PDB file of C-alpha atoms in Angstrom:
ATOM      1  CA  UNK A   1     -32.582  47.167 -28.805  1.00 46.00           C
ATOM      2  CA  UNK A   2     -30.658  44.700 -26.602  1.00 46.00           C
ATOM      3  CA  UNK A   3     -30.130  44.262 -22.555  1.00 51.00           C
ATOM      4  CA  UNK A   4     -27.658  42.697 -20.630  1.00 53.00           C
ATOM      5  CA  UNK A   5     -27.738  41.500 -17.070  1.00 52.00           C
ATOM      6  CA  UNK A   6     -24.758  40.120 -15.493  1.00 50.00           C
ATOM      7  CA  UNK A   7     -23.790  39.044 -12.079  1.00 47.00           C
ATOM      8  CA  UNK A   8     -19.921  38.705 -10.365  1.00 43.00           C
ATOM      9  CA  UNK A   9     -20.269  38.546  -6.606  1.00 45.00           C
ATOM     10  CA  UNK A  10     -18.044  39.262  -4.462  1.00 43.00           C
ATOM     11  CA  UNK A  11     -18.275  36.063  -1.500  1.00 42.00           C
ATOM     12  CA  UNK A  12     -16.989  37.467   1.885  1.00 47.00           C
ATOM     13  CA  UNK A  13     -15.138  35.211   4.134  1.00 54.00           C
ATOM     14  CA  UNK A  14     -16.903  32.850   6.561  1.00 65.00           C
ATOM     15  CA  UNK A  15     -16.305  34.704   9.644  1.00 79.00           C
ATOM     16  CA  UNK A  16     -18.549  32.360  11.302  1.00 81.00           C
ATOM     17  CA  UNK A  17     -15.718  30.611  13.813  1.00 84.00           C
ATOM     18  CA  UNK A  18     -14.649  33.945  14.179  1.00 86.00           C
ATOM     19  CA  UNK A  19     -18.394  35.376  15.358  1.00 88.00           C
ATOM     20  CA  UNK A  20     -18.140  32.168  17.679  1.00 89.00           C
ATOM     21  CA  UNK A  21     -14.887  32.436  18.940  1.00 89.00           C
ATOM     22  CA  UNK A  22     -15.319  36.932  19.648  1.00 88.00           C
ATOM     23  CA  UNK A  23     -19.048  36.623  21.366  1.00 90.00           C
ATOM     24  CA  UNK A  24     -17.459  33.096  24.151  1.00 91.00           C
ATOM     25  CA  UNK A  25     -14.049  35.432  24.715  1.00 90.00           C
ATOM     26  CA  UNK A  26     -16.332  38.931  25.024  1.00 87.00           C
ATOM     27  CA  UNK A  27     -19.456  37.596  27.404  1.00 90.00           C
ATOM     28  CA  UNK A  28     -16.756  35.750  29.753  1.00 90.00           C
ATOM     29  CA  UNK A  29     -15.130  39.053  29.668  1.00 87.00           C
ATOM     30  CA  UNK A  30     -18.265  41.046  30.427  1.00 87.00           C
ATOM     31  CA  UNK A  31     -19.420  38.997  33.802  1.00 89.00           C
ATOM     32  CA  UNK A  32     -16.282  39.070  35.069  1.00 85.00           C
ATOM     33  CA  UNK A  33     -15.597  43.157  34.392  1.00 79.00           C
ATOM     34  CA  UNK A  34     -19.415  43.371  35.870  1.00 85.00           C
ATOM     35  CA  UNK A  35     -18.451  41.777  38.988  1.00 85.00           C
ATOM     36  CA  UNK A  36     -15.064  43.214  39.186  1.00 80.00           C
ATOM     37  CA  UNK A  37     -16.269  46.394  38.992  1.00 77.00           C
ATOM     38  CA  UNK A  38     -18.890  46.551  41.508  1.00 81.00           C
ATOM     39  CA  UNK A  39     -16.749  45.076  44.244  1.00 79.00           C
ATOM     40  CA  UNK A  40     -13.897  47.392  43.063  1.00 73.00           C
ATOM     41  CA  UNK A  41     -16.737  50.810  42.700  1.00 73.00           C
ATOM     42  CA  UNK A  42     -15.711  51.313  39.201  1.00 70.00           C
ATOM     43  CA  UNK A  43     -18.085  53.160  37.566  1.00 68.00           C
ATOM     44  CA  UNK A  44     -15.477  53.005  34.533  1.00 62.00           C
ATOM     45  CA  UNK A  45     -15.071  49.177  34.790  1.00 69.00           C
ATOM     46  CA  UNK A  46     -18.960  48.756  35.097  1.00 76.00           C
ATOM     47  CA  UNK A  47     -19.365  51.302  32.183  1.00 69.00           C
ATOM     48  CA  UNK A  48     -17.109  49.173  29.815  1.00 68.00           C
ATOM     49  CA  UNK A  49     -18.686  46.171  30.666  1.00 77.00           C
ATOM     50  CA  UNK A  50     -21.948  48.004  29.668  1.00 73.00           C
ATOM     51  CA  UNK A  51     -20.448  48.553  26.296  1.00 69.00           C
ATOM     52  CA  UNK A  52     -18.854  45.484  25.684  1.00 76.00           C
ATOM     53  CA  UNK A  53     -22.105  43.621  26.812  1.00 79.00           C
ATOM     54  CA  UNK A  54     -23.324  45.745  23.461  1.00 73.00           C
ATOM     55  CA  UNK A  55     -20.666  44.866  21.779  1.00 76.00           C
ATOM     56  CA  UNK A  56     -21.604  41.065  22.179  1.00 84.00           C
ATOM     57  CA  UNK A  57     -25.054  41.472  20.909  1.00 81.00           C
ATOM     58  CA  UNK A  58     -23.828  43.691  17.998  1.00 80.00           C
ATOM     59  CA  UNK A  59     -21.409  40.853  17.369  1.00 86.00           C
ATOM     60  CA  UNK A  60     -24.580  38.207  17.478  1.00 88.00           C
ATOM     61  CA  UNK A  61     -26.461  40.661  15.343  1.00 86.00           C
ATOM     62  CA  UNK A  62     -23.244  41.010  12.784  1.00 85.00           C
ATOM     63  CA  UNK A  63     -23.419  36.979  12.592  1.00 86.00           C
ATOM     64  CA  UNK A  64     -27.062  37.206  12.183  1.00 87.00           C
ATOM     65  CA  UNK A  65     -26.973  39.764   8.998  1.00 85.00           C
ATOM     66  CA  UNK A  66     -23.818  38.059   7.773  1.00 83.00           C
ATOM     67  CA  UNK A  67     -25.926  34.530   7.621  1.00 86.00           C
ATOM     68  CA  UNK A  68     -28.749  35.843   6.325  1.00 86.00           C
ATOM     69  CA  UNK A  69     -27.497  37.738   3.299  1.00 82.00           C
ATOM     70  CA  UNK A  70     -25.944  34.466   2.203  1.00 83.00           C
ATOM     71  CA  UNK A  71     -29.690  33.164   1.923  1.00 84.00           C
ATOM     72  CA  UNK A  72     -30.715  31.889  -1.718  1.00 85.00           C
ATOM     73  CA  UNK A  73     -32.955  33.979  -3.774  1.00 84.00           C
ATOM     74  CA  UNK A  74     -36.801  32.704  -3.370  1.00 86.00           C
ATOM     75  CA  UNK A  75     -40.260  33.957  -5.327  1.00 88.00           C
ATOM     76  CA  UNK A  76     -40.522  36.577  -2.405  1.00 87.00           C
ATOM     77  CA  UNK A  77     -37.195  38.078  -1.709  1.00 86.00           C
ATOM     78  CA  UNK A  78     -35.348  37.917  -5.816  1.00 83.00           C
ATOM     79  CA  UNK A  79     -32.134  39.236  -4.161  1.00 81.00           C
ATOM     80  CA  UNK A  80     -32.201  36.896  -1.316  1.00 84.00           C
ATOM     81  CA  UNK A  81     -32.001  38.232   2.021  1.00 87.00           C
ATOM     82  CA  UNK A  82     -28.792  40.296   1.091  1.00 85.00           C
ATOM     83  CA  UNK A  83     -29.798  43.961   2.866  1.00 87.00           C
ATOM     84  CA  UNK A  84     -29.794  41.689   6.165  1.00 88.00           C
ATOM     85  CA  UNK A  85     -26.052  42.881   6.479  1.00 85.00           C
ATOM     86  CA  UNK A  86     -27.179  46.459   5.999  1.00 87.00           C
ATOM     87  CA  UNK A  87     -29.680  45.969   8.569  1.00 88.00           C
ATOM     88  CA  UNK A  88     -27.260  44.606  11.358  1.00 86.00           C
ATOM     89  CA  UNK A  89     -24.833  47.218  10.598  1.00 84.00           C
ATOM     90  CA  UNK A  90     -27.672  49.828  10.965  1.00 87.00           C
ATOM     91  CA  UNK A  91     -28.334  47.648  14.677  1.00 86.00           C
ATOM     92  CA  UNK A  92     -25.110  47.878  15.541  1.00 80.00           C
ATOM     93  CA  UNK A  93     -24.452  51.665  15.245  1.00 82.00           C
ATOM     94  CA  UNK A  94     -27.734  52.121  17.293  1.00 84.00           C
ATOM     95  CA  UNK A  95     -26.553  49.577  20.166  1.00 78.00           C
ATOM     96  CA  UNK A  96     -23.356  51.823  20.719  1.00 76.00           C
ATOM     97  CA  UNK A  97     -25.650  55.434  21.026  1.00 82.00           C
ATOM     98  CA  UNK A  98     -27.784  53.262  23.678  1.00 80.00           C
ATOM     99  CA  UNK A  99     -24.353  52.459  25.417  1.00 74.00           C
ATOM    100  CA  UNK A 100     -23.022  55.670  24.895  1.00 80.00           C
ATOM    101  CA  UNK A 101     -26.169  57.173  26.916  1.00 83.00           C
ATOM    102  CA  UNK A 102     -26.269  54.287  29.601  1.00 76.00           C
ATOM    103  CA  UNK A 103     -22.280  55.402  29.806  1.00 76.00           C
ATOM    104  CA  UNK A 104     -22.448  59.302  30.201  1.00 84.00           C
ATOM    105  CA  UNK A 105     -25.782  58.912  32.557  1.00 83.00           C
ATOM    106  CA  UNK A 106     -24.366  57.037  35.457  1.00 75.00           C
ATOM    107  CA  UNK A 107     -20.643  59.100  34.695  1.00 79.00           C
ATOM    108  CA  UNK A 108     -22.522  62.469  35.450  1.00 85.00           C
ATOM    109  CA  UNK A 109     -24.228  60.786  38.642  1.00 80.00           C
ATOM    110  CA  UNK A 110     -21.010  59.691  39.938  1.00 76.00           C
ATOM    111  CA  UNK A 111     -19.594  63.005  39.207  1.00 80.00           C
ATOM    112  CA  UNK A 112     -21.941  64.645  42.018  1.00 82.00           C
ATOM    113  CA  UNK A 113     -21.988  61.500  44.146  1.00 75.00           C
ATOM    114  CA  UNK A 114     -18.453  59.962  43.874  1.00 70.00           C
ATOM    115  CA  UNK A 115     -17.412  56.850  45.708  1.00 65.00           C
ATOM    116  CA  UNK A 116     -14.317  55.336  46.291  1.00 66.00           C
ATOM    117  CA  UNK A 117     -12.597  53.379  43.169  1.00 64.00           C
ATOM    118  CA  UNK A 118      -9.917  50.391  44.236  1.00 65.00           C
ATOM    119  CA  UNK A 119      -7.282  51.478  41.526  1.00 66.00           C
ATOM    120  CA  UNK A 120      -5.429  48.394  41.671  1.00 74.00           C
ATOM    121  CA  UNK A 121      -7.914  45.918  40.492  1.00 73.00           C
ATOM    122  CA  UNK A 122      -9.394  48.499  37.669  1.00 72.00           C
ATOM    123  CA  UNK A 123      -6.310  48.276  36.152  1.00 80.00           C
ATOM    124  CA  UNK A 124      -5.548  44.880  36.815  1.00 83.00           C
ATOM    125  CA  UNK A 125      -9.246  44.157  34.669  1.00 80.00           C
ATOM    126  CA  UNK A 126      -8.793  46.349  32.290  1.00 78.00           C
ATOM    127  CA  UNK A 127      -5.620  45.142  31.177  1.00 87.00           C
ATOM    128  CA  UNK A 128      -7.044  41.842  30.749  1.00 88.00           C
ATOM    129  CA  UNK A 129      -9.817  43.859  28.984  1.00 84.00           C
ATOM    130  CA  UNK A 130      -7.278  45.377  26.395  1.00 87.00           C
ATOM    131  CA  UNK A 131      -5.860  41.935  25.385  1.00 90.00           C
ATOM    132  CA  UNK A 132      -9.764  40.470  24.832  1.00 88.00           C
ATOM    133  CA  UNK A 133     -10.526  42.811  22.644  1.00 85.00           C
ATOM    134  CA  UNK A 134      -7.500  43.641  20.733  1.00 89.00           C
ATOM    135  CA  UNK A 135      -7.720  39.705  19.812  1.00 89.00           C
ATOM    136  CA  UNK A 136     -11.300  40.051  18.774  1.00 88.00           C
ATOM    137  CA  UNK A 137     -10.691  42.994  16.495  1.00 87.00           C
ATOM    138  CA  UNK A 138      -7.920  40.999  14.691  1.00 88.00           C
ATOM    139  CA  UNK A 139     -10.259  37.890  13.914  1.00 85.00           C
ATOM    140  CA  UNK A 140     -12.606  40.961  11.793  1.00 85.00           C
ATOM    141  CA  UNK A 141      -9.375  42.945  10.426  1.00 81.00           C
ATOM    142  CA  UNK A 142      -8.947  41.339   7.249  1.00 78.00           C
ATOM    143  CA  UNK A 143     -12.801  41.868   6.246  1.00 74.00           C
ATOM    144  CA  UNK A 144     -13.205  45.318   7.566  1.00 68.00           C
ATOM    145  CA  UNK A 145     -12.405  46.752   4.520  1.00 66.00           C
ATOM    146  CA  UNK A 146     -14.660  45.366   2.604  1.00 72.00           C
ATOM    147  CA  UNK A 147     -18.034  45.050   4.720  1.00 77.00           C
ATOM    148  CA  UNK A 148     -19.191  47.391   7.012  1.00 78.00           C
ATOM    149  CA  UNK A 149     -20.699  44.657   8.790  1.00 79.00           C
ATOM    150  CA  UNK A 150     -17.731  43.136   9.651  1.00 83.00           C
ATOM    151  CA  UNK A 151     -16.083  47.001   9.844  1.00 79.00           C
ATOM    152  CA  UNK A 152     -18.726  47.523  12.726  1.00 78.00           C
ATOM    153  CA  UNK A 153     -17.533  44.397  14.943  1.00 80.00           C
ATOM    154  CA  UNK A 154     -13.924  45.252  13.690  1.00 84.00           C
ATOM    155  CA  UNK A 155     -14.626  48.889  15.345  1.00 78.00           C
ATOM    156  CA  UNK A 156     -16.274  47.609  18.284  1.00 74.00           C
ATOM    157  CA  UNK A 157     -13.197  45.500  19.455  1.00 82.00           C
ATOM    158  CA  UNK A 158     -10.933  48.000  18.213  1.00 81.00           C
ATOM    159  CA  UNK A 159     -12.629  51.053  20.038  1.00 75.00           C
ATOM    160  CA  UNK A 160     -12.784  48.641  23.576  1.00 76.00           C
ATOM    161  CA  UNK A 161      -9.161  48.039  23.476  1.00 80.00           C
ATOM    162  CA  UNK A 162      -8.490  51.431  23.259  1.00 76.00           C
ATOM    163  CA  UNK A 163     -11.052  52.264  26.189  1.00 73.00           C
ATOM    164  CA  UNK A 164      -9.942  49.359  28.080  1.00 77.00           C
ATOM    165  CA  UNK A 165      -6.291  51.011  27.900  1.00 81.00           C
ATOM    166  CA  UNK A 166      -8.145  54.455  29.363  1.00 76.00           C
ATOM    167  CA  UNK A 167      -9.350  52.573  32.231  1.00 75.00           C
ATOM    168  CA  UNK A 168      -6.034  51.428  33.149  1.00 82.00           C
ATOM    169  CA  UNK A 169      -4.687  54.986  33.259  1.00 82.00           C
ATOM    170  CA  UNK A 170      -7.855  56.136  35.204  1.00 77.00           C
ATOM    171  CA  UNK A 171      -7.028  53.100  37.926  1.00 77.00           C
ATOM    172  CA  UNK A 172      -3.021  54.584  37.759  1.00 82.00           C
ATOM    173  CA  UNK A 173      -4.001  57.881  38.472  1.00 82.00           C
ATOM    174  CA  UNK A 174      -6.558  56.998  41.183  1.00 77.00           C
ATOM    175  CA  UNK A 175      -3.765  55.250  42.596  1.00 79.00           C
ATOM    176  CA  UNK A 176      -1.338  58.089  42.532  1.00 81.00           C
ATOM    177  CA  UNK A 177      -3.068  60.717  43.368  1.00 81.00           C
ATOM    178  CA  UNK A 178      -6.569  59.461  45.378  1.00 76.00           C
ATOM    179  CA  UNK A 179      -8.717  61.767  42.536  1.00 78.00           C
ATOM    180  CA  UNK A 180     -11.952  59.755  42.701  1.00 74.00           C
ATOM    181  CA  UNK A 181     -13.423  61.925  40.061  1.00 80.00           C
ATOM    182  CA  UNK A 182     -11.364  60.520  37.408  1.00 80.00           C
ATOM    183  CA  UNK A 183     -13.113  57.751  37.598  1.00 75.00           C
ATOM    184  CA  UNK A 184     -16.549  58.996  36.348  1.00 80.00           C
ATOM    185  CA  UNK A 185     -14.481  61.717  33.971  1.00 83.00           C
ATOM    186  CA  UNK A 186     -12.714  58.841  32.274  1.00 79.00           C
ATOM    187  CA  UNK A 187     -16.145  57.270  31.407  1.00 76.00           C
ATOM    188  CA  UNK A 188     -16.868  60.509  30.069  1.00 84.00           C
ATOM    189  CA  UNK A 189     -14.016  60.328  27.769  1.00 82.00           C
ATOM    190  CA  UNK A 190     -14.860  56.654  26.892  1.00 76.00           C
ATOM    191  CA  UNK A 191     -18.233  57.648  25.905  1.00 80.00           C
ATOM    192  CA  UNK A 192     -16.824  60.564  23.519  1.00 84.00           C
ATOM    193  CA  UNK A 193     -14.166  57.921  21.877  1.00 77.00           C
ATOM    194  CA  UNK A 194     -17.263  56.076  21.768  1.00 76.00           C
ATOM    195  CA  UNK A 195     -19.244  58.354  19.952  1.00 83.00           C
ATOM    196  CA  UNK A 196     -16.068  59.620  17.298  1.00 79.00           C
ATOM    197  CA  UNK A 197     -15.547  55.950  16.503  1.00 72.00           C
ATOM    198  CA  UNK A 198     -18.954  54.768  15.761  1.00 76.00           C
ATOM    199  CA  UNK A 199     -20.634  57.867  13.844  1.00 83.00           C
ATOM    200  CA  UNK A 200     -19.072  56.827  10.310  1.00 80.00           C
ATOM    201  CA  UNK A 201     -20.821  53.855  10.928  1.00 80.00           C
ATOM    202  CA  UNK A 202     -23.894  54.746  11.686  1.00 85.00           C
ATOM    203  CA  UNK A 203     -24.062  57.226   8.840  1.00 87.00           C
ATOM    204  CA  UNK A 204     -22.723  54.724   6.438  1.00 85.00           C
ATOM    205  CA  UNK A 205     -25.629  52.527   7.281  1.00 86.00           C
ATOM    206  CA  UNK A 206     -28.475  54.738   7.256  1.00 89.00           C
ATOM    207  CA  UNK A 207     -27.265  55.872   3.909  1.00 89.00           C
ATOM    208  CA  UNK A 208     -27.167  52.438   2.463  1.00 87.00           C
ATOM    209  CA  UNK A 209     -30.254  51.368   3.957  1.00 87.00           C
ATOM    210  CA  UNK A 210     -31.950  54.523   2.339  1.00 88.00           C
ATOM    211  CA  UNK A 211     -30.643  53.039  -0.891  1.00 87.00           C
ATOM    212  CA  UNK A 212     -27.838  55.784  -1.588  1.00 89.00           C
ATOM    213  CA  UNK A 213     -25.250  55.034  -3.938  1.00 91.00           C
ATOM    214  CA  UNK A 214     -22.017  53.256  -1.495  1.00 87.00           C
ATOM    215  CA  UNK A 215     -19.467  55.454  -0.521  1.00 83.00           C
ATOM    216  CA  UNK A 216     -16.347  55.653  -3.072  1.00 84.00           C
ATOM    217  CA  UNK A 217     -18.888  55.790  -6.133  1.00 91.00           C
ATOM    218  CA  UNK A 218     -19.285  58.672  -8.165  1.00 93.00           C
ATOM    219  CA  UNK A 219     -22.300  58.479 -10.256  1.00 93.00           C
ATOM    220  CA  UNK A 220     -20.793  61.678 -12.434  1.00 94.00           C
ATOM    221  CA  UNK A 221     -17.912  59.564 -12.688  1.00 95.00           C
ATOM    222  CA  UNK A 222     -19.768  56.327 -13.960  1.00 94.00           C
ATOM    223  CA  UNK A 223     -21.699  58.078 -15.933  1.00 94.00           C
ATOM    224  CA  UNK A 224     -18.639  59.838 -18.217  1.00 93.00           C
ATOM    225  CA  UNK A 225     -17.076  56.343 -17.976  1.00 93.00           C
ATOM    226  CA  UNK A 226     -19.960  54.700 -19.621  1.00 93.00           C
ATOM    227  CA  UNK A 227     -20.315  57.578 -22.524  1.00 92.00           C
ATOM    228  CA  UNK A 228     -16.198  57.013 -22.917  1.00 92.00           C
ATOM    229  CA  UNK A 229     -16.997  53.111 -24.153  1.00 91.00           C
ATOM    230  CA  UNK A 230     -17.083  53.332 -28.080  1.00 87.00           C
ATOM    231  CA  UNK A 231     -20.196  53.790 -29.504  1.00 85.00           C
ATOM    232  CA  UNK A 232     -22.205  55.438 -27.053  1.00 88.00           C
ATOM    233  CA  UNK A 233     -23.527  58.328 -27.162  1.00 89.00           C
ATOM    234  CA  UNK A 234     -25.583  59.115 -24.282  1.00 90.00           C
ATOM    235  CA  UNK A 235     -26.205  57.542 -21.083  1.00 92.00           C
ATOM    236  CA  UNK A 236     -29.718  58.115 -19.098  1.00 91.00           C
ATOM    237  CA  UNK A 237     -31.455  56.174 -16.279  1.00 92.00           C
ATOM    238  CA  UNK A 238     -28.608  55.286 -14.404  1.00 94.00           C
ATOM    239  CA  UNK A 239     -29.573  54.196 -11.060  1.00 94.00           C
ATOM    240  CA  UNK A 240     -27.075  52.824  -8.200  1.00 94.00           C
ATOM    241  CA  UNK A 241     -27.876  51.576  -5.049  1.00 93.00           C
ATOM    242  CA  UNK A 242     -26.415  48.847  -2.595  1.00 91.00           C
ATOM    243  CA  UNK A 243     -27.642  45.037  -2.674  1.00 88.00           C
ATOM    244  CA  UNK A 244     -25.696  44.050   0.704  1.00 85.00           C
ATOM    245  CA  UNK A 245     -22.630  45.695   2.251  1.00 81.00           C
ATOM    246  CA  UNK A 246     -20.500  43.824   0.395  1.00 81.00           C
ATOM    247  CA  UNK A 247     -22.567  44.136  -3.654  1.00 87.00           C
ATOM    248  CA  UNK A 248     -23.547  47.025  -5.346  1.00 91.00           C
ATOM    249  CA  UNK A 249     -26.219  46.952  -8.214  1.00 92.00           C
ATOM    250  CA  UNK A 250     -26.683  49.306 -11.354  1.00 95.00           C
ATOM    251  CA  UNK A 251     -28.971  50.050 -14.282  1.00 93.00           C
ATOM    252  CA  UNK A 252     -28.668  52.140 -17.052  1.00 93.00           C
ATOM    253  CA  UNK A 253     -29.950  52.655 -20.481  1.00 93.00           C
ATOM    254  CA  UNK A 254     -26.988  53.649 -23.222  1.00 91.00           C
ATOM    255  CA  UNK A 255     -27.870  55.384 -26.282  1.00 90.00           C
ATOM    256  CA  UNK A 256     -25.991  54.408 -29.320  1.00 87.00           C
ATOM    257  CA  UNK A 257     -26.119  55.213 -32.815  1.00 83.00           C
ATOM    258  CA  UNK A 258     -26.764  52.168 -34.459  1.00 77.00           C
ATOM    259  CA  UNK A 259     -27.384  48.864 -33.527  1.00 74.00           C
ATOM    260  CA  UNK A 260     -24.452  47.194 -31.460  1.00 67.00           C
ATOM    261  CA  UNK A 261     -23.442  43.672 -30.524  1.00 68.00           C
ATOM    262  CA  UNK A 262     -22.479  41.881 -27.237  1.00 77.00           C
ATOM    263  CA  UNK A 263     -19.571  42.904 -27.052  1.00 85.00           C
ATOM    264  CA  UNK A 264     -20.343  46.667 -25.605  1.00 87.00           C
ATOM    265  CA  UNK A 265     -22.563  45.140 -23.118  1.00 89.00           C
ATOM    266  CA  UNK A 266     -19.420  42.869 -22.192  1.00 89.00           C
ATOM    267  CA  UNK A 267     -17.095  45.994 -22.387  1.00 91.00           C
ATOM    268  CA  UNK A 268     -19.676  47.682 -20.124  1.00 92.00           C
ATOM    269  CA  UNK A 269     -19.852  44.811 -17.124  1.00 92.00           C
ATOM    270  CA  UNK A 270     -15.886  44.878 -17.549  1.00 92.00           C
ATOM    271  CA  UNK A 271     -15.559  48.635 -17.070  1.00 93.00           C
ATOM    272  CA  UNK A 272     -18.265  48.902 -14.227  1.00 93.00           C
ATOM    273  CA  UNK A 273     -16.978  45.654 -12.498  1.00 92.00           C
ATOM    274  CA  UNK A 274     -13.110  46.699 -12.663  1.00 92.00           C
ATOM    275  CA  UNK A 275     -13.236  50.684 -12.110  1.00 92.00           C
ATOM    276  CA  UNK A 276     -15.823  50.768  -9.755  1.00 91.00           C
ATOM    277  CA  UNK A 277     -16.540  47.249  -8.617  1.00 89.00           C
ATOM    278  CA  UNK A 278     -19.710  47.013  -9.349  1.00 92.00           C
ATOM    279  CA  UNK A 279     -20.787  43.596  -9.202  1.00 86.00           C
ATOM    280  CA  UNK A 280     -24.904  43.619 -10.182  1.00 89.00           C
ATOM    281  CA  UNK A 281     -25.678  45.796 -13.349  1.00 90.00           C
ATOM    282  CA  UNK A 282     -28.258  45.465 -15.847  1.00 90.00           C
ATOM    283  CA  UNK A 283     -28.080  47.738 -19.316  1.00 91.00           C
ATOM    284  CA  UNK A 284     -30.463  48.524 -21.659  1.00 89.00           C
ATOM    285  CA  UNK A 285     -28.886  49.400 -24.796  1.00 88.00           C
ATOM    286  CA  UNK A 286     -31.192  52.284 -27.424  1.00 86.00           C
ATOM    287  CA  UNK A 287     -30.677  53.932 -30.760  1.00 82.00           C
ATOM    288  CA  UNK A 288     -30.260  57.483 -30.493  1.00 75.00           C
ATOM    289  CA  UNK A 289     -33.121  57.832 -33.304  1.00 69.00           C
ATOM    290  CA  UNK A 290     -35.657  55.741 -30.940  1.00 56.00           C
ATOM    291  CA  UNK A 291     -38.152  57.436 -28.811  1.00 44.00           C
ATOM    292  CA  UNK A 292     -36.868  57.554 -25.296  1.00 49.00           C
ATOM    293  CA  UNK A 293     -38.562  55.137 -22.931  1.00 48.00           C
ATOM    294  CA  UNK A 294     -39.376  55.976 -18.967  1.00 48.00           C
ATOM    295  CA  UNK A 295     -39.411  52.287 -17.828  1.00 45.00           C
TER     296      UNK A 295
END
């Protein structure tokens, strides 16, 4: 019987200038589209400061898990402090429900007690809105394919440029046609977009920080890979699960028929690392005549 453990991680980008750089641009942003807003009666302007206010402390929180994960491995945490990103991507999917409920509350109120909206300066600050946070989504494009914790501030910016470009057509239409209730309806319609763009998110996250394998991993599928290698017979125990949002871990035992060298463990790693990108995975290899173990 032999084991191999192997390690290949994959070492996302500093976004830290980035973090910086997002939360200054986004919280100058927010005070101003507060203000705006009130002296303007914009429930939509005041409702997308609301949510960009949580955007800023989901991009603090992002920063937070991101920093944190790259912690070194200690007698109390083996892994480090990797699930931290899983954590503030979990955070961050509950700050936008909170914001989604703050949004449709006061949008329902206003719907029964409108007030007047001053078009002309909604539009004038959400325009400036749409350029803030199309900017901010581009510093977290490159990584949001990778990490969802860096996905979740790339969807944040991205999902407030596209609201901030809603307001603007709310303050048009006020404009044009002196409808005061499409004020309130648009915030309605920002807290749906909301809602659509921040649910694979949060379900992503709770999944991972249940421990379920990442999405784009088949276990079936790793499993017939690994009992394609030559010389294996059997696979049992396999177990996957996500480290951080950015490393996946495995186990598995693989039964073979006589006893084997290194070099199927090293075929193994290869196979799991390249197909799947697994980067964390730690086989037990077993004759098929041995008693099968539980441990």
């Amino acid at each position: 019987m032999s084991a191999g453990h192997a390690h290949d991680h994959y070492a996302p980008s500093n976004f830290g200038r980035a973090f910086a750089f997002g939360i200054a641009l986004n919280l100058g942003f927010v005070v101003a589209e507060t203000i705006f807003g009130f002296l303007a009666g914009s429930m939509a302007l005041v409702a997308d400061a609301g949510h960009n206010l949580s955007d800023v402390l989901g991009l603090i929180v992002a920063w937070a898990g991101l920093t944190m994960a790259r912690a070194s491995p200690s007698p109390r945490f083996t892994y480090g402090l990797k699930k931290a990103s899983i954590l503030a991507a979990l955070v961050n999917a509950l700050f936008l429900l909170v914001a989604i409920g703050a949004i449709v509350a006061e949008a329902v109120r206003r719907l029964f007690h409108p007030a007047p909206t001053a078009g002309g300066t909604v539009m004038i600050v959400a325009a400036i809105g749409i350029v803030v946070n199309g900017v901010t989504a581009w510093l977290f494009a490159r990584g949001a394919s990778r990490d969802i914790n860096i996905r979740g501030a790339f969807l944040h910016m991205a999902a407030d440029a596209g609201v901030s470009a809603a307001v603007v057509i709310a303050g048009f239409v006020i404009l044009k046609t002196g409808q005061q209730w499409v004020d309130p309806a648009m915030s309605l319609a920002v807290a749906v977009v909301i809602f659509w763009s921040s649910f694979g998110l949060l379900k992503e996250s709770v999944w991972m920080s249940l421990a379920g394998v990442p999405s784009g991993i088949d276990v079936d599928e790793v499993e017939a890979a690994l009992e394609q290698l030559e010389g294996v017979v059997g696979v049992h125990h396999l177990h996957v699960w996500p480290l951080s949002t950015t490393e996946t871990a495995l186990t598995a035992h693989l039964v073979v028929p006589e006893r084997s060298s290194d070099e199927l463990l090293a075929r193994a790693r290869t196979l799991l690392h390249d197909r799947f990108h697994i980067q964390h995975c730690t086989i037990q290899v077993e004759l098929s005549d041995a008693r099968d173990s539980n441990c």
